[in-house]
Short mmCIF file of C-alpha atoms and ligand atoms in Angstrom, two decimals:
data_model
loop_
_atom_site.label_atom_id
_atom_site.label_comp_id
_atom_site.label_asym_id
_atom_site.label_seq_id
_atom_site.Cartn_x
_atom_site.Cartn_y
_atom_site.Cartn_z
CA MET A 134 193.56 -211.07 3.73
CA THR A 135 193.52 -214.60 2.26
CA ASP A 136 190.36 -216.12 0.87
CA ALA A 137 189.00 -219.19 2.67
CA PRO A 138 189.55 -222.35 0.58
CA VAL A 139 186.54 -223.29 -1.53
CA ASN A 140 184.51 -226.21 -0.18
CA PRO A 141 183.29 -227.91 -3.40
CA ASN A 142 180.39 -229.59 -1.56
CA LYS A 143 179.12 -226.19 -0.37
CA ALA A 144 179.84 -224.48 -3.70
CA LEU A 145 177.84 -227.12 -5.59
CA TRP A 146 174.66 -226.46 -3.61
CA GLU A 147 175.05 -222.68 -3.39
CA LYS A 148 175.30 -222.66 -7.19
CA GLY A 149 172.11 -221.86 -9.04
CA ASP A 150 168.95 -221.85 -6.98
CA PHE A 151 167.77 -225.18 -5.61
CA THR A 152 164.56 -223.53 -4.33
CA ARG A 153 163.34 -223.65 -7.97
CA ILE A 154 163.52 -227.45 -7.94
CA ALA A 155 162.28 -227.69 -4.34
CA GLU A 156 159.09 -225.87 -5.42
CA THR A 157 158.22 -228.95 -7.47
CA MET A 158 158.73 -231.30 -4.49
CA ARG A 159 156.53 -229.67 -1.83
CA GLU A 160 153.53 -232.00 -2.12
CA SER A 161 155.60 -235.17 -1.69
CA GLY A 162 157.58 -233.54 1.12
CA GLU A 163 154.39 -232.84 3.05
CA ALA A 164 153.03 -236.33 2.39
CA LEU A 165 156.26 -237.96 3.59
CA VAL A 166 156.28 -235.90 6.79
CA ARG A 167 152.74 -237.11 7.53
CA ARG A 168 154.03 -240.72 7.40
CA ILE A 169 156.99 -240.46 9.80
CA GLY A 170 155.29 -240.01 13.15
CA ILE A 171 155.73 -236.31 13.90
CA THR A 172 154.08 -235.30 17.17
CA ARG A 173 153.66 -231.98 18.96
CA GLY A 174 156.83 -230.92 20.81
CA LEU A 175 159.05 -233.55 19.12
CA LYS A 176 162.61 -232.19 18.78
CA VAL A 177 163.54 -232.64 15.12
CA LEU A 178 166.80 -232.00 13.27
CA ASP A 179 166.22 -231.72 9.51
CA LEU A 180 169.67 -232.23 8.02
CA GLY A 181 170.45 -231.06 4.49
CA CYS A 182 167.09 -229.34 4.80
CA GLY A 183 167.37 -227.09 1.74
CA ASP A 184 164.69 -224.38 2.00
CA GLY A 185 162.49 -226.54 4.21
CA THR A 186 160.44 -228.84 1.98
CA THR A 187 160.13 -231.25 4.94
CA ALA A 188 161.18 -228.92 7.79
CA LEU A 189 158.18 -226.58 7.39
CA PRO A 190 155.57 -229.37 7.38
CA GLU A 191 157.29 -230.91 10.45
CA ALA A 192 156.91 -227.58 12.25
CA GLN A 193 153.32 -227.24 11.03
CA LEU A 194 152.59 -230.54 12.80
CA GLY A 195 153.92 -229.01 16.05
CA ALA A 196 157.53 -230.27 16.15
CA GLU A 197 160.39 -228.04 17.34
CA VAL A 198 162.50 -228.02 14.19
CA LEU A 199 166.10 -227.07 13.52
CA GLY A 200 167.04 -227.15 9.84
CA VAL A 201 170.76 -227.47 9.09
CA ASP A 202 172.19 -227.08 5.61
CA ILE A 203 175.59 -226.35 4.13
CA ALA A 204 174.28 -223.81 1.60
CA ARG A 205 173.96 -220.28 2.96
CA ASN A 206 171.40 -219.21 0.33
CA LEU A 207 169.14 -222.16 1.18
CA VAL A 208 169.38 -221.48 4.94
CA GLU A 209 168.32 -217.88 4.24
CA ALA A 210 165.47 -219.06 2.02
CA GLY A 211 164.34 -221.50 4.74
CA ASN A 212 164.28 -218.83 7.42
CA ARG A 213 162.34 -216.55 5.06
CA ARG A 214 159.78 -219.26 4.31
CA ALA A 215 159.36 -220.12 8.02
CA ALA A 216 158.71 -216.43 8.79
CA GLU A 217 156.24 -216.14 5.88
CA HIS A 218 154.35 -219.12 7.32
CA GLY A 219 154.41 -217.61 10.83
CA LEU A 220 156.38 -220.59 12.18
CA THR A 221 158.34 -219.62 15.30
CA ASN A 222 159.17 -223.30 15.98
CA CYS A 223 161.33 -223.71 12.86
CA THR A 224 164.78 -222.19 12.46
CA PHE A 225 167.52 -222.82 9.94
CA GLN A 226 171.28 -222.55 10.36
CA GLU A 227 174.39 -223.36 8.38
CA GLY A 228 176.21 -226.59 9.14
CA ASP A 229 177.93 -229.59 7.62
CA ALA A 230 176.45 -233.07 8.06
CA SER A 231 180.01 -234.47 8.13
CA ASN A 232 180.79 -232.44 11.25
CA LEU A 233 177.93 -231.14 13.39
CA HIS A 234 180.26 -229.72 16.06
CA GLN A 235 177.79 -226.98 16.97
CA LEU A 236 175.17 -229.55 18.08
CA LYS A 237 175.36 -231.35 21.43
CA ASP A 238 175.14 -235.14 21.88
CA GLN A 239 171.67 -236.73 22.25
CA THR A 240 169.73 -233.52 21.48
CA PHE A 241 167.03 -234.70 19.05
CA ASP A 242 164.12 -237.16 19.18
CA LEU A 243 164.20 -237.45 15.40
CA VAL A 244 166.81 -236.68 12.76
CA VAL A 245 165.35 -236.41 9.25
CA SER A 246 167.48 -236.17 6.13
CA ILE A 247 165.67 -236.34 2.81
CA PHE A 248 168.12 -236.35 -0.12
CA GLY A 249 170.33 -234.19 2.12
CA ALA A 250 173.06 -235.90 4.20
CA MET A 251 173.59 -238.33 1.32
CA PHE A 252 175.38 -235.49 -0.52
CA ALA A 253 177.88 -234.79 2.29
CA PRO A 254 181.40 -236.19 1.99
CA ARG A 255 182.76 -238.77 4.46
CA PRO A 256 179.67 -240.99 4.86
CA PHE A 257 180.97 -242.80 7.95
CA GLU A 258 181.37 -239.44 9.73
CA VAL A 259 177.86 -238.46 8.60
CA ALA A 260 176.34 -241.63 10.12
CA LYS A 261 178.34 -241.08 13.32
CA GLU A 262 177.16 -237.48 13.62
CA MET A 263 173.51 -238.35 13.00
CA VAL A 264 173.67 -241.07 15.69
CA ARG A 265 175.55 -238.82 18.12
CA VAL A 266 172.94 -236.03 18.09
CA THR A 267 169.96 -238.44 18.38
CA ARG A 268 168.80 -239.25 21.91
CA PRO A 269 168.62 -242.91 23.03
CA GLY A 270 165.17 -244.17 22.04
CA GLY A 271 165.03 -241.64 19.19
CA ARG A 272 165.03 -242.25 15.42
CA ILE A 273 166.79 -241.28 12.23
CA VAL A 274 164.88 -241.21 8.92
CA MET A 275 166.79 -240.81 5.68
CA GLY A 276 165.58 -240.60 2.09
CA ASN A 277 168.29 -241.61 -0.39
CA TRP A 278 168.26 -241.89 -4.18
CA ILE A 279 169.14 -245.37 -5.45
CA PRO A 280 172.01 -245.96 -7.90
CA ASN A 281 170.95 -247.32 -11.31
CA ASP A 282 167.28 -247.04 -10.40
CA PRO A 283 165.34 -246.45 -13.63
CA THR A 284 163.39 -243.46 -12.27
CA LEU A 285 164.11 -239.75 -12.62
CA VAL A 286 166.77 -238.54 -10.21
CA ALA A 287 169.06 -241.58 -10.39
CA GLN A 288 168.91 -241.29 -14.18
CA ILE A 289 169.60 -237.52 -14.19
CA LEU A 290 172.67 -238.11 -12.05
CA LYS A 291 173.76 -241.08 -14.16
CA ILE A 292 173.37 -239.23 -17.47
CA SER A 293 175.09 -236.14 -16.02
CA SER A 294 178.07 -238.16 -14.78
CA ALA A 295 178.77 -239.33 -18.33
CA TYR A 296 179.42 -235.69 -19.31
CA THR A 297 181.50 -234.62 -16.30
CA PRO A 298 185.17 -235.41 -15.62
CA PRO A 299 185.78 -238.35 -13.28
CA PRO A 300 185.65 -237.40 -9.58
CA PRO A 301 188.89 -237.06 -7.60
CA GLU A 302 190.62 -240.15 -6.22
CA GLY A 303 188.90 -241.38 -3.04
CA PHE A 304 185.55 -239.69 -3.80
CA VAL A 305 182.64 -241.75 -2.44
CA SER A 306 179.52 -241.42 -4.59
CA PRO A 307 176.49 -240.01 -2.72
CA MET A 308 174.46 -242.72 -4.48
CA THR A 309 176.08 -245.38 -2.26
CA TRP A 310 173.62 -244.17 0.41
CA GLY A 311 170.95 -245.87 -1.71
CA VAL A 312 172.56 -249.30 -1.23
CA GLU A 313 171.30 -251.14 1.86
CA SER A 314 174.60 -252.92 2.64
CA HIS A 315 176.53 -249.61 2.67
CA VAL A 316 173.93 -247.93 4.86
CA THR A 317 174.01 -250.82 7.33
CA GLU A 318 177.82 -250.81 7.42
CA ARG A 319 177.91 -247.06 8.14
CA PHE A 320 175.36 -247.15 10.95
CA GLU A 321 176.89 -250.30 12.46
CA ALA A 322 180.24 -248.50 12.55
CA ALA A 323 178.43 -245.71 14.43
CA GLY A 324 177.32 -248.25 17.06
CA VAL A 325 173.79 -249.15 15.85
CA PRO A 326 172.94 -252.88 15.64
CA ALA A 327 171.71 -254.02 12.20
CA ALA A 328 168.40 -255.13 13.74
CA LYS A 329 167.57 -251.46 14.37
CA ILE A 330 168.02 -250.46 10.72
CA SER A 331 165.12 -250.95 8.32
CA PHE A 332 164.51 -250.14 4.67
CA ALA A 333 161.52 -249.42 2.45
CA ARG A 334 161.03 -248.23 -1.14
CA ASP A 335 159.13 -244.97 -1.33
CA THR A 336 158.19 -242.42 -4.00
CA PHE A 337 158.58 -238.66 -4.42
CA THR A 338 156.66 -237.07 -7.28
CA PHE A 339 157.89 -233.90 -8.94
CA HIS A 340 155.12 -231.53 -10.12
CA TYR A 341 155.98 -228.76 -12.55
CA PRO A 342 153.38 -226.55 -14.23
CA GLY A 343 155.15 -226.41 -17.65
CA THR A 344 156.23 -229.04 -20.17
CA ALA A 345 158.73 -231.81 -19.37
CA SER A 346 161.26 -230.10 -21.69
CA ALA A 347 160.82 -226.79 -19.84
CA PHE A 348 161.40 -228.71 -16.59
CA VAL A 349 164.78 -229.88 -17.99
CA GLY A 350 165.50 -226.17 -18.51
CA GLU A 351 164.93 -225.54 -14.78
CA PHE A 352 167.49 -228.23 -13.90
CA ARG A 353 169.94 -226.79 -16.44
CA LYS A 354 169.59 -223.28 -15.01
CA TYR A 355 169.16 -223.91 -11.28
CA TYR A 356 170.25 -227.42 -10.10
CA GLY A 357 173.98 -227.46 -9.18
CA PRO A 358 174.80 -231.02 -10.35
CA THR A 359 173.06 -230.50 -13.72
CA MET A 360 174.61 -227.03 -14.13
CA ASN A 361 178.05 -228.59 -13.65
CA ALA A 362 177.26 -231.30 -16.20
CA PHE A 363 176.22 -228.67 -18.76
CA ASP A 364 179.35 -226.57 -18.01
CA ALA A 365 181.50 -229.62 -18.76
CA ALA A 366 179.41 -230.65 -21.80
CA GLU A 367 179.66 -227.13 -23.27
CA LYS A 368 183.47 -227.32 -23.12
CA ASN A 369 183.31 -230.50 -25.23
CA GLY A 370 180.63 -229.23 -27.60
CA ARG A 371 178.18 -231.81 -26.18
CA ALA A 372 175.61 -229.58 -24.47
CA ALA A 373 172.93 -230.16 -27.13
CA GLU A 374 173.43 -233.93 -26.78
CA LEU A 375 173.02 -233.72 -22.99
CA GLN A 376 169.91 -231.57 -23.40
CA ARG A 377 168.41 -234.16 -25.82
CA GLU A 378 169.19 -237.06 -23.48
CA LEU A 379 167.60 -235.33 -20.51
CA GLU A 380 164.53 -234.24 -22.51
CA ALA A 381 164.04 -237.84 -23.70
CA LEU A 382 164.27 -239.03 -20.08
CA PHE A 383 161.87 -236.43 -18.69
CA ASN A 384 159.36 -236.89 -21.50
CA SER A 385 159.39 -240.68 -21.22
CA GLN A 386 158.73 -240.52 -17.45
CA ASN A 387 156.16 -237.73 -17.48
CA GLN A 388 152.77 -238.93 -16.27
CA GLY A 389 151.19 -235.46 -16.18
CA LYS A 390 148.29 -234.30 -18.27
CA GLY A 391 148.90 -230.65 -19.14
CA GLY A 392 151.73 -230.06 -16.68
CA THR A 393 154.60 -232.34 -15.76
CA SER A 394 154.35 -234.99 -13.08
CA ILE A 395 157.25 -237.42 -12.63
CA PRO A 396 157.54 -240.00 -9.85
CA ALA A 397 160.95 -241.04 -8.54
CA THR A 398 161.75 -244.02 -6.32
CA PHE A 399 163.97 -243.65 -3.26
CA LEU A 400 165.23 -245.76 -0.37
CA ARG A 401 163.69 -244.79 2.97
CA VAL A 402 165.98 -245.74 5.85
CA THR A 403 164.79 -245.83 9.45
CA VAL A 404 167.32 -246.22 12.24
CA GLY A 405 166.36 -246.73 15.88
CA ARG A 406 168.79 -245.36 18.43
C1 SAM B 747 168.66 -232.36 -3.14
S1 SAM B 747 168.77 -231.10 -1.93
C2 SAM B 747 167.49 -231.62 -0.80
C3 SAM B 747 167.01 -230.52 0.13
C4 SAM B 747 165.80 -230.87 1.03
N1 SAM B 747 166.06 -231.91 1.97
C5 SAM B 747 164.61 -231.21 0.17
O1 SAM B 747 164.12 -232.34 0.26
O2 SAM B 747 164.18 -230.32 -0.58
C6 SAM B 747 170.27 -231.51 -1.08
C7 SAM B 747 170.53 -230.60 0.09
O3 SAM B 747 171.63 -231.12 0.87
C8 SAM B 747 172.42 -230.04 1.26
N2 SAM B 747 173.77 -230.53 1.57
C9 SAM B 747 174.69 -231.02 0.70
N3 SAM B 747 175.81 -231.35 1.35
C10 SAM B 747 175.60 -231.06 2.67
C11 SAM B 747 176.39 -231.16 3.85
N4 SAM B 747 177.65 -231.59 3.81
N5 SAM B 747 175.86 -230.78 5.03
C12 SAM B 747 174.59 -230.30 5.09
N6 SAM B 747 173.81 -230.15 4.00
C13 SAM B 747 174.30 -230.54 2.82
C14 SAM B 747 172.37 -229.11 0.06
O4 SAM B 747 172.79 -227.81 0.35
C15 SAM B 747 170.91 -229.20 -0.34
O5 SAM B 747 170.11 -228.28 0.34
#
């Protein structure tokens, strides 16, 4: 028997335990879902759904939700959480945003992808797939981190990249999904006129009950991209330096009194089909 080749995109997100970070994002996930026009019976695809930070609130508002994610452990966690909340209108399955072959054309009224599809390779295929599975008259809503933004997540990814080896030739940075011209180009190539694509700045706030430095520890132990940065930094004897840089970032952005509360800006993209 030969082992299946490793998919680095899948391996990255199955590494660690993203649910630990997702726990700190629930409040903003619920608040965002309340702003995107969910109605009873709406057919929603939540793509790159993780363990359901936005999928569960969508279902709680009465939508029929399918969560799709590349990471098996997060799909399992999502299904567990939906069952714990008694939600029979929310199911999770494995899938790749770059190739949603298991989903039929024009199936969903709304495709939501909050910091999800942006991490899939082949962004033009991702846009094409999201458009293909959305019904005419439906919508796509994406939340994408913004490159070089001064707030938390863009800075974590920027700092981390300085400690990791350069990506392979041809790699397209997920952060390009935070640049309006790239997003427009990708959806136009998928057949959507630019007039149907709109952008807004929005905020997600991370809430963690411990100190900002302890919150860095959660990223180091459980968040795939940060774990990889520390693995690489350790090999070069630079792990302490990376830890210091991240602690300085988290502490400088912490607005919490007692616990940790850090806002992060993202690009909200709305596409009409
Ligand atoms: C930062 S997490 C966000 C999860 C969730 N949307 C949330 O807001 O908590 C990124 C998610 O995208 C998923 N992902 C990454 N690449 C993917 C791909 N090619 N197809 C589907 N999901 C993917 C990861 O497994 C992970 O759950």
